[in-house]
Amino acid sequence: MNSIRLMVVLAAFTFPLVAATDDAEFFETKIRPLLVTNCHSCHTGDALGGLRLDSREAILKGGKSGKAVIEGKADESLLMQTVRRTHTRIKMPPIGTLTEAEITSLAEWINRGLPWPESTKQDQLAGVSIISPAQRSFWSYQPVQLSQPGPVKNKSWIRTPVDQYILTSIEKAGLKTAPPADKRTWLRRITIDLTGLPPTPEEADAYVSDNAPNAKEKVVDRLLSSPHYGERWARHWLDLARYSDGQLAADTDTPFPNSWRYRDWVVDAFNNDMPYDRFVKAQIAADLLPGMKDDRAGLGFQALAADSGIHDQVDVTTKAFLGMTVGCAQCHDHKFDPIPTSDYYSLLGIFKSSKVDQYPLVPATEVDRYKNQKKKIDDLKEILNDYLAEQTKELSDLLARDTARYLMAVWKKKTEEPGLDTETLERWTKYLADRDKDHPYLKPWWDVIDNHPTEEQVKQAAEKYQAFVLELLADQKEVEDKNYVAFGGRKGMKDEQTRQYTNIVSLPVLKFYQWRELAHGPYFSDGFKAPAGVLWYGHKNKEIERFLGGIAKSYVDKLRGEIAELEKDMPPMYPFYHSMVDVDKPADVNIALRGDPKTPGDIAPRRFLQILSSGEPEIFKEGSGRAQLAKAIADPKNPLTARVMVNRIWKHHFGKGIVRTPSNFGRMGERPSHPELLDYLADKFIKNGWSIKKIHREILLSNTYGQATGNSVDKDPDNKLLSHFDLVPRLDMEALRDSILSVSGQLDLKVGGASKEVADDNVRRSIYLTVSRTRLDPGLALFDFPDPNISTDERPVTAGPLQGLFWLNSKFVARSADALNQRLIKEAGSDPAKRISRAYSLLYGRPPATEELKLGIEFVSTGAKAWPHYLRTLLGAAEFSSVN
């Protein structure tokens, strides 16, 4: 679906790359570690340049160079200019650069207004902190307690126990429930809710005509048995698991070739109603627990981490399963919750005693054959690519030495010149025709030619610019030599992870822009593919090879021939699970004081969180400790695991959870609106064998879920008491795209399989689209697809002109409207009234009103070309993209 790809550039600017549950968590997980690691060695007590970066007050005060930060204005802040290295004089850190992710986080922090939680004396202390009785008494750390709902007046409204808990609060507040939603509205709501697809007209008609007392039960059971239920609900989990088909890297994702097997395992787990405690344990320690061999794919939760660090595993594991922000205790004791730093490093030791691994699904002989053959091919390709890359650089240098001649030829408006390469002359002509440059280095040339110069004056200006270009290329070579050392040689330069996390040097920004326009290959910038530099002839499309001759050309042809022969005998990639195993020597780790591993504190024994343990936590001695951790999290006595999951289920049915901060059940999270209901559901969840589908039934068959939408009142402006159903203002990206494909008859309903890139000819469900961490497709971002670099518990729902333009300009929408038109012709014939009625049934699950039918007939009567425009209007209507 180049679908949503049309809004490429604009969408790229709308996507938030950084998110956090709250400012405090964001600071503790993103900013404090960054400052400690990169800044505190120079800007604390020593205060180099008069600037301290160890408190909010000090940062706002600034240093000798002036105010370091302007609150809420990152782009205008000196600090951002220095770390982006755009400041003319100051470049920080002095020995290298921050990663793009770190720079983005720093900018986000400034734009948020520099939130800085109050420090405590515990910042520099290590060891075990004493958790007070008051801390243990906090509601989420108390055991799940089953209590009866209060009495209600309107007993006839109660259909399930859920209703009585809800009605108790409604009546206590002096409110009344909304009337029930009509049957078609309820069916569309629940069908999209459980499958992410709209109901078919046939399904709608069958339910409307079914007057049996168990009509709703039949619908719920049918939808829960659909293979598309697992696809819909797996995607909710994948948001939490920060699922991606590749690992964040410098330019493009380092591929996870079998990541989709984890995704499909999650789909199957939901479809088969895998007990949630097993689901939890499989994603932490399937390799270590008996009877879980078939669930090793679940370890993709750990293996497909957002980065190569184990800190990500600690943070995401505790957020997803426990609703705890343990990551905030990396540098010091948690500011708000009873999570001492020692607990953080106890968990870190567990994951540091484990490593990412491959679990092949074929015999070792097949694995060895593939690896050996691939190595031969890769080695030859590396030799070929390295040789051609060197030839590209050498050619750029050679062509640069004729820069003055090319400029003179352009000035004389020549298309050919003896001794000059014709294509390169064309490139120079095109390049110089556009004066909108991001640097000033061509301005002297244009100033000369704009003032009726003599040929000698033009020649002097051209030679002066050539001298600058040659010096620029020499400077870039020096930069590359320094980075070669920083990367650790050729091998490091080719490794995406090494490139992502190595501090390197670069040309000054304006000079870099000029060099890039001359001697860099094509690249992507803000969604656009920028062309290659004027002097750059690469090898991917064999541009360089026309300049090769003699023995050089023979050498390249010989290598290509050898590679082609080997590829003929190349076996397919063997299947495997991205998995985890224990390291040979599991060990505890030291607490890193202030989060800095260079200043180790006490040893933190591997064990579970103190606040969730009865008495002193058991020391984990079974290998890494992952198996014991998995059992502790999935223990039915754990007060958080069941509560957190049923709250997530409730959230996806009602738009908001009973606890409206689904990954933060701590003090900075919201309190439950219905604590007794939450515990009722958690208790039933455990007693029903951790069955997710049974919790669905409990919720979906309630009159609470079956209410009509309504307006909030002053007594309950956020509708926390659920006296009516909240309108879903817009479907998420997947449901929207899949609904368009479904009603237009294009959707491929095959379940499972490898991911496929977003493209016009890709008509599979959106859960099977390739998800990139380095360059998320702008079309996905346009409709708020989450950043796969972080665990996302709640997607924002934005609305703006870019989304409106999508319905007007998208080729995907236009193609789908054409496909829908053909479907209507096939199913309803040529009668406009019948075709319009069928369209309304497909898109909205209802017949058109008399006035709607009349207006539709008038519009399409203007000619056959009116139909696609009319259908695009129906697809773009709010009724199609929302849920009532």
JSON list of N, CA and C in Angstrom, two decimals, residues 815-847:
[
{"chain": "A", "resi": 815, "resn": "ARG", "atom": "N", "xyz": [-7.46, 3.24, -5.99]},
{"chain": "A", "resi": 815, "resn": "ARG", "atom": "CA", "xyz": [-7.50, 1.86, -6.50]},
{"chain": "A", "resi": 815, "resn": "ARG", "atom": "C", "xyz": [-8.58, 1.05, -5.80]},
{"chain": "A", "resi": 816, "resn": "SER", "atom": "N", "xyz": [-8.72, 1.28, -4.48]},
{"chain": "A", "resi": 816, "resn": "SER", "atom": "CA", "xyz": [-9.73, 0.55, -3.71]},
{"chain": "A", "resi": 816, "resn": "SER", "atom": "C", "xyz": [-11.14, 0.96, -4.12]},
{"chain": "A", "resi": 817, "resn": "ALA", "atom": "N", "xyz": [-11.32, 2.25, -4.43]},
{"chain": "A", "resi": 817, "resn": "ALA", "atom": "CA", "xyz": [-12.64, 2.70, -4.90]},
{"chain": "A", "resi": 817, "resn": "ALA", "atom": "C", "xyz": [-12.98, 2.04, -6.23]},
{"chain": "A", "resi": 818, "resn": "ASP", "atom": "N", "xyz": [-11.99, 1.92, -7.10]},
{"chain": "A", "resi": 818, "resn": "ASP", "atom": "CA", "xyz": [-12.23, 1.23, -8.38]},
{"chain": "A", "resi": 818, "resn": "ASP", "atom": "C", "xyz": [-12.59, -0.24, -8.15]},
{"chain": "A", "resi": 819, "resn": "ALA", "atom": "N", "xyz": [-11.87, -0.89, -7.22]},
{"chain": "A", "resi": 819, "resn": "ALA", "atom": "CA", "xyz": [-12.15, -2.29, -6.92]},
{"chain": "A", "resi": 819, "resn": "ALA", "atom": "C", "xyz": [-13.54, -2.44, -6.30]},
{"chain": "A", "resi": 820, "resn": "LEU", "atom": "N", "xyz": [-13.91, -1.50, -5.42]},
{"chain": "A", "resi": 820, "resn": "LEU", "atom": "CA", "xyz": [-15.25, -1.54, -4.83]},
{"chain": "A", "resi": 820, "resn": "LEU", "atom": "C", "xyz": [-16.31, -1.36, -5.90]},
{"chain": "A", "resi": 821, "resn": "ASN", "atom": "N", "xyz": [-16.07, -0.49, -6.85]},
{"chain": "A", "resi": 821, "resn": "ASN", "atom": "CA", "xyz": [-17.02, -0.27, -7.94]},
{"chain": "A", "resi": 821, "resn": "ASN", "atom": "C", "xyz": [-17.24, -1.56, -8.72]},
{"chain": "A", "resi": 822, "resn": "GLN", "atom": "N", "xyz": [-16.16, -2.27, -9.03]},
{"chain": "A", "resi": 822, "resn": "GLN", "atom": "CA", "xyz": [-16.28, -3.53, -9.76]},
{"chain": "A", "resi": 822, "resn": "GLN", "atom": "C", "xyz": [-17.04, -4.57, -8.93]},
{"chain": "A", "resi": 823, "resn": "ARG", "atom": "N", "xyz": [-16.80, -4.55, -7.63]},
{"chain": "A", "resi": 823, "resn": "ARG", "atom": "CA", "xyz": [-17.52, -5.50, -6.78]},
{"chain": "A", "resi": 823, "resn": "ARG", "atom": "C", "xyz": [-19.02, -5.19, -6.78]},
{"chain": "A", "resi": 824, "resn": "LEU", "atom": "N", "xyz": [-19.37, -3.92, -6.73]},
{"chain": "A", "resi": 824, "resn": "LEU", "atom": "CA", "xyz": [-20.78, -3.54, -6.73]},
{"chain": "A", "resi": 824, "resn": "LEU", "atom": "C", "xyz": [-21.46, -3.93, -8.04]},
{"chain": "A", "resi": 825, "resn": "ILE", "atom": "N", "xyz": [-20.77, -3.74, -9.15]},
{"chain": "A", "resi": 825, "resn": "ILE", "atom": "CA", "xyz": [-21.33, -4.12, -10.45]},
{"chain": "A", "resi": 825, "resn": "ILE", "atom": "C", "xyz": [-21.62, -5.62, -10.47]},
{"chain": "A", "resi": 826, "resn": "LYS", "atom": "N", "xyz": [-20.66, -6.38, -9.92]},
{"chain": "A", "resi": 826, "resn": "LYS", "atom": "CA", "xyz": [-20.80, -7.84, -9.92]},
{"chain": "A", "resi": 826, "resn": "LYS", "atom": "C", "xyz": [-21.92, -8.29, -8.99]},
{"chain": "A", "resi": 827, "resn": "GLU", "atom": "N", "xyz": [-22.07, -7.65, -7.84]},
{"chain": "A", "resi": 827, "resn": "GLU", "atom": "CA", "xyz": [-23.00, -8.13, -6.83]},
{"chain": "A", "resi": 827, "resn": "GLU", "atom": "C", "xyz": [-24.38, -7.47, -6.90]},
{"chain": "A", "resi": 828, "resn": "ALA", "atom": "N", "xyz": [-24.44, -6.27, -7.48]},
{"chain": "A", "resi": 828, "resn": "ALA", "atom": "CA", "xyz": [-25.72, -5.55, -7.48]},
{"chain": "A", "resi": 828, "resn": "ALA", "atom": "C", "xyz": [-26.20, -5.14, -8.86]},
{"chain": "A", "resi": 829, "resn": "GLY", "atom": "N", "xyz": [-25.41, -5.41, -9.89]},
{"chain": "A", "resi": 829, "resn": "GLY", "atom": "CA", "xyz": [-25.84, -5.10, -11.23]},
{"chain": "A", "resi": 829, "resn": "GLY", "atom": "C", "xyz": [-25.72, -3.63, -11.58]},
{"chain": "A", "resi": 830, "resn": "SER", "atom": "N", "xyz": [-26.48, -3.20, -12.57]},
{"chain": "A", "resi": 830, "resn": "SER", "atom": "CA", "xyz": [-26.35, -1.84, -13.09]},
{"chain": "A", "resi": 830, "resn": "SER", "atom": "C", "xyz": [-27.31, -0.84, -12.44]},
{"chain": "A", "resi": 831, "resn": "ASP", "atom": "N", "xyz": [-28.27, -1.32, -11.68]},
{"chain": "A", "resi": 831, "resn": "ASP", "atom": "CA", "xyz": [-29.24, -0.42, -11.05]},
{"chain": "A", "resi": 831, "resn": "ASP", "atom": "C", "xyz": [-28.54, 0.43, -10.00]},
{"chain": "A", "resi": 832, "resn": "PRO", "atom": "N", "xyz": [-28.48, 1.77, -10.17]},
{"chain": "A", "resi": 832, "resn": "PRO", "atom": "CA", "xyz": [-27.77, 2.63, -9.21]},
{"chain": "A", "resi": 832, "resn": "PRO", "atom": "C", "xyz": [-28.29, 2.48, -7.78]},
{"chain": "A", "resi": 833, "resn": "ALA", "atom": "N", "xyz": [-29.61, 2.35, -7.62]},
{"chain": "A", "resi": 833, "resn": "ALA", "atom": "CA", "xyz": [-30.16, 2.23, -6.26]},
{"chain": "A", "resi": 833, "resn": "ALA", "atom": "C", "xyz": [-29.66, 0.97, -5.58]},
{"chain": "A", "resi": 834, "resn": "LYS", "atom": "N", "xyz": [-29.63, -0.13, -6.31]},
{"chain": "A", "resi": 834, "resn": "LYS", "atom": "CA", "xyz": [-29.16, -1.38, -5.72]},
{"chain": "A", "resi": 834, "resn": "LYS", "atom": "C", "xyz": [-27.66, -1.32, -5.41]},
{"chain": "A", "resi": 835, "resn": "ARG", "atom": "N", "xyz": [-26.90, -0.71, -6.30]},
{"chain": "A", "resi": 835, "resn": "ARG", "atom": "CA", "xyz": [-25.45, -0.61, -6.07]},
{"chain": "A", "resi": 835, "resn": "ARG", "atom": "C", "xyz": [-25.16, 0.28, -4.85]},
{"chain": "A", "resi": 836, "resn": "ILE", "atom": "N", "xyz": [-25.89, 1.39, -4.73]},
{"chain": "A", "resi": 836, "resn": "ILE", "atom": "CA", "xyz": [-25.69, 2.27, -3.58]},
{"chain": "A", "resi": 836, "resn": "ILE", "atom": "C", "xyz": [-26.09, 1.57, -2.29]},
{"chain": "A", "resi": 837, "resn": "SER", "atom": "N", "xyz": [-27.20, 0.86, -2.31]},
{"chain": "A", "resi": 837, "resn": "SER", "atom": "CA", "xyz": [-27.64, 0.13, -1.12]},
{"chain": "A", "resi": 837, "resn": "SER", "atom": "C", "xyz": [-26.62, -0.92, -0.72]},
{"chain": "A", "resi": 838, "resn": "ARG", "atom": "N", "xyz": [-26.06, -1.61, -1.73]},
{"chain": "A", "resi": 838, "resn": "ARG", "atom": "CA", "xyz": [-25.03, -2.61, -1.43]},
{"chain": "A", "resi": 838, "resn": "ARG", "atom": "C", "xyz": [-23.79, -1.94, -0.85]},
{"chain": "A", "resi": 839, "resn": "ALA", "atom": "N", "xyz": [-23.43, -0.78, -1.37]},
{"chain": "A", "resi": 839, "resn": "ALA", "atom": "CA", "xyz": [-22.25, -0.06, -0.85]},
{"chain": "A", "resi": 839, "resn": "ALA", "atom": "C", "xyz": [-22.46, 0.32, 0.62]},
{"chain": "A", "resi": 840, "resn": "TYR", "atom": "N", "xyz": [-23.64, 0.80, 0.96]},
{"chain": "A", "resi": 840, "resn": "TYR", "atom": "CA", "xyz": [-23.91, 1.16, 2.35]},
{"chain": "A", "resi": 840, "resn": "TYR", "atom": "C", "xyz": [-23.87, -0.06, 3.26]},
{"chain": "A", "resi": 841, "resn": "SER", "atom": "N", "xyz": [-24.36, -1.19, 2.77]},
{"chain": "A", "resi": 841, "resn": "SER", "atom": "CA", "xyz": [-24.33, -2.41, 3.57]},
{"chain": "A", "resi": 841, "resn": "SER", "atom": "C", "xyz": [-22.89, -2.87, 3.80]},
{"chain": "A", "resi": 842, "resn": "LEU", "atom": "N", "xyz": [-22.06, -2.76, 2.78]},
{"chain": "A", "resi": 842, "resn": "LEU", "atom": "CA", "xyz": [-20.67, -3.19, 2.91]},
{"chain": "A", "resi": 842, "resn": "LEU", "atom": "C", "xyz": [-19.88, -2.27, 3.83]},
{"chain": "A", "resi": 843, "resn": "LEU", "atom": "N", "xyz": [-20.06, -0.96, 3.64]},
{"chain": "A", "resi": 843, "resn": "LEU", "atom": "CA", "xyz": [-19.22, 0.00, 4.35]},
{"chain": "A", "resi": 843, "resn": "LEU", "atom": "C", "xyz": [-19.73, 0.31, 5.76]},
{"chain": "A", "resi": 844, "resn": "TYR", "atom": "N", "xyz": [-21.04, 0.44, 5.89]},
{"chain": "A", "resi": 844, "resn": "TYR", "atom": "CA", "xyz": [-21.60, 0.93, 7.16]},
{"chain": "A", "resi": 844, "resn": "TYR", "atom": "C", "xyz": [-22.46, -0.10, 7.89]},
{"chain": "A", "resi": 845, "resn": "GLY", "atom": "N", "xyz": [-22.73, -1.23, 7.22]},
{"chain": "A", "resi": 845, "resn": "GLY", "atom": "CA", "xyz": [-23.54, -2.26, 7.86]},
{"chain": "A", "resi": 845, "resn": "GLY", "atom": "C", "xyz": [-25.00, -1.89, 8.01]},
{"chain": "A", "resi": 846, "resn": "ARG", "atom": "N", "xyz": [-25.49, -0.98, 7.16]},
{"chain": "A", "resi": 846, "resn": "ARG", "atom": "CA", "xyz": [-26.89, -0.53, 7.23]},
{"chain": "A", "resi": 846, "resn": "ARG", "atom": "C", "xyz": [-27.35, -0.11, 5.84]},
{"chain": "A", "resi": 847, "resn": "PRO", "atom": "N", "xyz": [-28.65, -0.03, 5.62]},
{"chain": "A", "resi": 847, "resn": "PRO", "atom": "CA", "xyz": [-29.14, 0.49, 4.34]},
{"chain": "A", "resi": 847, "resn": "PRO", "atom": "C", "xyz": [-29.06, 2.02, 4.33]}
]
